[in-house]
Coordinates of C-alpha atoms in Angstrom, one line a residue:
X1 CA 113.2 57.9 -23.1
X2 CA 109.8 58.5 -22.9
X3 CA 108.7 55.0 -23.1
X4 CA 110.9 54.5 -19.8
X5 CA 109.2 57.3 -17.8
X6 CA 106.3 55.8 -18.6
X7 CA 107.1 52.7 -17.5
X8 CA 108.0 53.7 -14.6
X9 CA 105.2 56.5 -13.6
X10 CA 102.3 53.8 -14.4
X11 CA 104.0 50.6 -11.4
X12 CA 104.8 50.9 -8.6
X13 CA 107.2 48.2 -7.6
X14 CA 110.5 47.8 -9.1
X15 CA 113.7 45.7 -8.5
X16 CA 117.0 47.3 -10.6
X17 CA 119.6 45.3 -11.3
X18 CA 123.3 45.7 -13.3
X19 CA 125.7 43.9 -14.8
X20 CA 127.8 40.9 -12.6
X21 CA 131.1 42.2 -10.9
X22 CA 129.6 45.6 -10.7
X23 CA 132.0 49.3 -11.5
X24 CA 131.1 52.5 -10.3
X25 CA 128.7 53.2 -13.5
X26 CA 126.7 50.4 -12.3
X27 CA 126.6 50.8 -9.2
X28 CA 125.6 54.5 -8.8
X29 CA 122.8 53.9 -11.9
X30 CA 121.1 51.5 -9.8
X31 CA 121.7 53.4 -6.5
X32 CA 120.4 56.6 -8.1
X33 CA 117.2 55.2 -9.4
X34 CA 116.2 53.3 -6.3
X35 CA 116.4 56.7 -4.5
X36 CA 114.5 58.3 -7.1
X37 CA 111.8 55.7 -7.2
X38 CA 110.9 56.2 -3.6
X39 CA 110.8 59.4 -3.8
X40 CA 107.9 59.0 -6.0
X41 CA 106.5 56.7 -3.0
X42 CA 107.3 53.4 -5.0
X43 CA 109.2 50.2 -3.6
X44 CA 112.5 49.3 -4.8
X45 CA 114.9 47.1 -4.5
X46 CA 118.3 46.9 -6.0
X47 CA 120.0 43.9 -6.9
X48 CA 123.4 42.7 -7.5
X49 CA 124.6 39.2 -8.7
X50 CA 128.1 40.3 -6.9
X51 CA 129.6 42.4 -3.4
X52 CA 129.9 45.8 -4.2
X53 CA 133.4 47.2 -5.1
X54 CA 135.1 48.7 -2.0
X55 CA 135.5 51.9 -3.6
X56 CA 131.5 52.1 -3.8
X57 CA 130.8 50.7 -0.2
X58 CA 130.4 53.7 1.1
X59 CA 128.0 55.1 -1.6
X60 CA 124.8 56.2 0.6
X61 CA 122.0 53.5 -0.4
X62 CA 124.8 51.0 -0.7
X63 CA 124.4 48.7 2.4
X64 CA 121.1 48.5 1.1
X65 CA 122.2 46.2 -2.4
X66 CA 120.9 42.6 -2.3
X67 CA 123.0 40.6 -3.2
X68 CA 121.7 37.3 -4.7
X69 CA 122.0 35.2 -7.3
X70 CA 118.1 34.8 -8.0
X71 CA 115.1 37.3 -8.1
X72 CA 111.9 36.0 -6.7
X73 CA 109.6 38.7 -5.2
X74 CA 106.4 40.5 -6.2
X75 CA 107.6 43.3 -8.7
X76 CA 105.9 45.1 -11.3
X77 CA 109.0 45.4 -14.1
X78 CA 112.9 45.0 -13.4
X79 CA 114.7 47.7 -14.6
X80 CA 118.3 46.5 -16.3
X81 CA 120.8 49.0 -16.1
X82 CA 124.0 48.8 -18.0
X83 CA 123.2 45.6 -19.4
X84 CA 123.8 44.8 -23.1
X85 CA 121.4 41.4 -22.3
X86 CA 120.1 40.1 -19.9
X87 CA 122.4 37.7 -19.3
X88 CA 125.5 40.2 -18.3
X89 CA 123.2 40.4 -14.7
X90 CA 124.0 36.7 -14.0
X91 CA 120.5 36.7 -12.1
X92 CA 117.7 33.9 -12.8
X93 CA 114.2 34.9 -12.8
X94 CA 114.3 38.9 -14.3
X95 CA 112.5 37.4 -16.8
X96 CA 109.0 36.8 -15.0
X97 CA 108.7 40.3 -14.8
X98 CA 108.1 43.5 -17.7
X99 CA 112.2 44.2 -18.4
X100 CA 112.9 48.1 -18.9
X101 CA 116.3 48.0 -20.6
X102 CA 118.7 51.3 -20.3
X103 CA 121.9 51.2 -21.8
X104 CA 124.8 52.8 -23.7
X105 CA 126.8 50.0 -24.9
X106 CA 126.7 49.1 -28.4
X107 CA 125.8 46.0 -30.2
X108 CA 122.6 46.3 -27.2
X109 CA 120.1 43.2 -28.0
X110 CA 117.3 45.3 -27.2
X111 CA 116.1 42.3 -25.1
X112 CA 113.6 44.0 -23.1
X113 CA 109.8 45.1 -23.0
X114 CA 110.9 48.6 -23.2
X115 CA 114.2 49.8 -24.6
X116 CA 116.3 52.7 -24.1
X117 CA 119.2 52.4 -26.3
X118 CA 121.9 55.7 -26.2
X119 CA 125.5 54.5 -27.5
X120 CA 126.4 58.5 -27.5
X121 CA 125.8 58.4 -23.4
X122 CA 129.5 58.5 -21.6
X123 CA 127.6 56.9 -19.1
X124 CA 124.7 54.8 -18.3
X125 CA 124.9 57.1 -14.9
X126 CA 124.1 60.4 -17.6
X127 CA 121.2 58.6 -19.1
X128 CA 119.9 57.5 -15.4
X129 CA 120.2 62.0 -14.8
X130 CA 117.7 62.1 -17.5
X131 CA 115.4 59.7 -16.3
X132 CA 115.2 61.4 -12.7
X133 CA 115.3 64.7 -13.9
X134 CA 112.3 63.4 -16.8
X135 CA 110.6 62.4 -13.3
X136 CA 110.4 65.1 -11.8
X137 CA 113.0 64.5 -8.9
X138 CA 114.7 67.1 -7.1
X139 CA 118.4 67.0 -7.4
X140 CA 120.0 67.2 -4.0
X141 CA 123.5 67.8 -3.2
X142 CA 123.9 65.3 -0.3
X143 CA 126.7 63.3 -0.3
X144 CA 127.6 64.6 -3.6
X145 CA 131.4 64.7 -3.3
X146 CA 133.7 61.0 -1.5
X147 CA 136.8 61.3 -1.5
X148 CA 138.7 57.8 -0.1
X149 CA 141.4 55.7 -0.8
X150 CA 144.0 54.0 1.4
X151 CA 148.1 54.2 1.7
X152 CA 148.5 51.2 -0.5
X153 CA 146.6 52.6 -3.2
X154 CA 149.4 55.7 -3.5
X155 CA 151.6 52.7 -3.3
X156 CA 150.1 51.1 -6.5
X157 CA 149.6 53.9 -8.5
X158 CA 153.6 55.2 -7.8
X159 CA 154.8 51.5 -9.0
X160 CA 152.5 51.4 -12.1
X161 CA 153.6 55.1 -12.9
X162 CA 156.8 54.6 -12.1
X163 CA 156.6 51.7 -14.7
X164 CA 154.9 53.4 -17.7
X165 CA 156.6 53.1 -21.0
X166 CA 155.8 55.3 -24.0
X167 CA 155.1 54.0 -27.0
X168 CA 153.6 55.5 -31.0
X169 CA 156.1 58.4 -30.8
X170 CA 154.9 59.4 -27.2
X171 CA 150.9 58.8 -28.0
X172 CA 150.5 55.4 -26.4
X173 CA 151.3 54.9 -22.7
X174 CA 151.4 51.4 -21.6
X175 CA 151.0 49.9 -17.9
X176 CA 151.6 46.7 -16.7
X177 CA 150.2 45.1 -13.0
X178 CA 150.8 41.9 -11.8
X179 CA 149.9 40.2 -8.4
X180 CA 153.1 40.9 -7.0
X181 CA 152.6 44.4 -7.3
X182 CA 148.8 43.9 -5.7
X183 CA 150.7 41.7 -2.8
X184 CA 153.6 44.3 -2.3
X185 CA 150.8 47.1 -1.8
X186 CA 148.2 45.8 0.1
X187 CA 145.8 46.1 -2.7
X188 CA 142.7 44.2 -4.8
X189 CA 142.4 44.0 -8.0
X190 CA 139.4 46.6 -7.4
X191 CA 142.0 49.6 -6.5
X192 CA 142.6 49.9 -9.5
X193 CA 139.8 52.0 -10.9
X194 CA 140.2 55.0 -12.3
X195 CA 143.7 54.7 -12.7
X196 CA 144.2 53.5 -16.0
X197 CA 142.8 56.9 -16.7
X198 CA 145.8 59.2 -15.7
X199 CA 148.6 59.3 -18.5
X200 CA 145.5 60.6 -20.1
X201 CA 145.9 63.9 -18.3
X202 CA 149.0 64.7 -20.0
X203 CA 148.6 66.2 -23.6
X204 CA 150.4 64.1 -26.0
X205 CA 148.4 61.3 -24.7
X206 CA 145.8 59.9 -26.7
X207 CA 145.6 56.0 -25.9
X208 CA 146.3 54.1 -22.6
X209 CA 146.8 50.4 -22.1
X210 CA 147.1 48.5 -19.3
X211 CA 148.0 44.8 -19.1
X212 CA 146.5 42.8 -16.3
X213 CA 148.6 39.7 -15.2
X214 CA 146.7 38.1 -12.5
X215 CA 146.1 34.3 -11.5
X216 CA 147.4 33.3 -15.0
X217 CA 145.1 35.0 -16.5
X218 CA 146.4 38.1 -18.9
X219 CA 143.6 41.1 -20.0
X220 CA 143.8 44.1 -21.4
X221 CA 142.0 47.7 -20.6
X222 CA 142.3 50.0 -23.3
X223 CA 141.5 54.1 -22.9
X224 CA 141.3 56.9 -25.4
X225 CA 141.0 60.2 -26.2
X226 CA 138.3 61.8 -28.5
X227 CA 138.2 60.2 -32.1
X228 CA 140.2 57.4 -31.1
X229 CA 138.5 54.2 -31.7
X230 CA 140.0 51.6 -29.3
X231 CA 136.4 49.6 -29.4
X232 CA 137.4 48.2 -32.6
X233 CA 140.6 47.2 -31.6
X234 CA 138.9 45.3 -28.9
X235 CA 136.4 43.5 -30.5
X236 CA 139.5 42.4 -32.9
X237 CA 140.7 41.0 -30.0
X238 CA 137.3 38.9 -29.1
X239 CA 136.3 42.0 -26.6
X240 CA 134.3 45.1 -26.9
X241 CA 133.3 47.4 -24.8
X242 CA 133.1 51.4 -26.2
X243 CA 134.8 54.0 -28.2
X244 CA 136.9 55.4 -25.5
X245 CA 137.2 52.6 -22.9
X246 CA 137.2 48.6 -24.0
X247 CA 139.1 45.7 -22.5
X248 CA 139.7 42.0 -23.9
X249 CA 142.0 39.1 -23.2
X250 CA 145.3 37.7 -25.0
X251 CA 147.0 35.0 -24.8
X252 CA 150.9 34.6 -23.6
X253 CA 153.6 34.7 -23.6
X254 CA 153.0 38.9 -22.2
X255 CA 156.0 40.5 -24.6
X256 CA 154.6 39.2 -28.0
X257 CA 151.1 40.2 -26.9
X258 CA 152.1 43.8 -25.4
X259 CA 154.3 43.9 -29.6
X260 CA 150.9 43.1 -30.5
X261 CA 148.8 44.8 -29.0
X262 CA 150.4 48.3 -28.9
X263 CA 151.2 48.4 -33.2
X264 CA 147.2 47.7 -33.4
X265 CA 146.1 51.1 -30.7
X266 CA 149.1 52.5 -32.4
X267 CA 147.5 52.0 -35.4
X268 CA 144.2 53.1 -33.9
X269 CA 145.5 56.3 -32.5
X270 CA 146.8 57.1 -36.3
X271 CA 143.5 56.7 -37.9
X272 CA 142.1 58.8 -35.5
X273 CA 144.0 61.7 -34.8
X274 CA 143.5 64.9 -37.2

C-alpha cells in the first residue's frame, strides 16, 4: 500500500474509475476516494462506463459520477478500483495516464504503474479504508447509515423466499428469478442486491445459489460461508469471481443445469466443511 499513498500524496489530479455495470463495492470505493482526495485539496473526478445502480443513487457524491464511455482530460494518474484489468472499466483512454491499480480479486493482471494487489480484502471498499486512513483523512460519520427500498422489493424477496428449495441435506439453498417475477413486482434486475445473501443467516446454511433467467439469458450467483470455496466451482463453469461470492453462466435447458450445478456446490460445501 505504500506505493499507492505515494502515488497519490506526490499528484494532484486524479480521475477513479471501476468496473462496467457498477455494484455497491464499486461504487462507494470510487465515491470514498474522490472525497478523500479533495480533502487533501486535490481534483477528482470519478468515472463510470455505466448509470449508477438505484440502490447507490442516493450515495452523497453520487450525482456527481461521470458517466462516459471515454476519458480525455488533464489528469495526473487514474486510479482503477475494483478492476482485475483494465479492460473490466470499458473506458478508452485510462491508459494515457500513470494507472494506480487497487484490487482484491484474484487472478489480478497487475496491469498498472502501481499495484495494490489484496485477494484476503472482503472488499475493495476495506482496502479503499486503508488508503484514507494511510492519508491521513478524518473519518466522519455523515451519512453513514441509508436505509431504502421500495414495496416491490418486499414483494421480490417474499416470492424468491417463498420459492427456496433446500438442497445437500439442508446445506445448499437454491433461488430462482425470472422476468416474470421482476414484472409481477415492479422491480429491476438491480433490486436484487444483497438478497442472494439471506438463507445465509440461517445456520445450517453454508452455500446459496441463485439462478437468473432473464431475456434468455440464464447465470448463476453463487454465496458461501467461511471455508467454502464456490470460486472454484465458478471458474469450472467459465466464471470466477472470489472465495465466498462468484457468478457464471450455463446453458439450458434450467432443470439439467440447476442438477448440475447444485451436485458441484454440494460437492464444494463437502470439501469445505470441518
Amino acid at each position: 500500500m505504500r506505493e499507492v499513498l505515494d502515488a497519490l500524496r506526490s499528484r494532484r489530479r486524479f480521475v477513479v474509475a471501476s468496473h462496467a455495470r457498477p455494484d455497491g463495492d464499486a461504487v462507494g470505493s470510487q465515491l470514498a476516494l474522490t472525497h478523500a482526495l479533495r480533502q487533501l485539496g486535490k481534483a477528482a473526478l470519478a468515472v463510470s462506463r455505466d448509470p449508477l445502480p438505484p440502490y447507490c443513487q442516493s450515495l452523497p457524491g453520487a450525482s456527481e459520477v461521470s458517466i462516459t464511455s471515454h476519458v480525455d482530460g488533464e489528469f495526473d494518474a487514474a486510479v482503477v478500483l475494483e478492476c482485475g484489468s483494465l479492460a473490466r472499466t470499458e473506458l478508452a483512454g485510462l491508459d494515457r495516464y500513470l494507472v494506480i491499480n487497487v484490487d482484491h480479486h484474484m487472478g489480478n493482471t497487475n496491469y498498472g504503474a502501481v499495484n495494490w494487489f489484496d485477494e484476503t480484502a472482503a472488499a475493495c471498499g476495506e482496502m479503499v479504508f486503508d488508503i484514507v486512513q494511510g492519508l491521513g483523512v478524518p473519518l466522519t460519520d455523515r451519512d453513514c447509515e441509508l436505509s431504502q427500498g421500495s414495496v416491490g422489493k418486499l414483494r421480490l424477496t417474499g416470492a424468491l423466499l417463498s420459492g427456496m428449495e433446500l438442497q445437500g441435506d439442508g446445506r445448499v439453498a437454491v433461488l430462482q428469478v425470472d422476468d416474470r417475477m421482476l414484472r409481477e413486482s415492479g422491480c429491476t434486475a438491480d433490486d436484487l442486491e444483497g438478497l442472494i445473501n439471506l438463507p445465509l443467516a440461517a445456520a445450517d446454511v453454508q452455500a446459496v445459489l441463485l439462478f437468473k433467467d432473464f431475456e434468455g439469458q440464464l447465470r448463476v450467483s453463487v454465496r458461501s460461508k467461511r471455508s467454502i470455496d464456490v470460486r472454484a466451482v465458478a471458474v469450472a463453469y467459465g466464471g470466477g469471481g472470489h472465495r465466498n461470492a462468484s457468478g457464471f453462466s450455463v446453458q439450458r435447458p434450467l432443470d439439467a443445469a440447476r442438477r448440475r450445478v447444485v451436485a458441484d456446490v454440494t460437492a464444494a460445501v463437502d470439501a469445505g466443511s470441518p
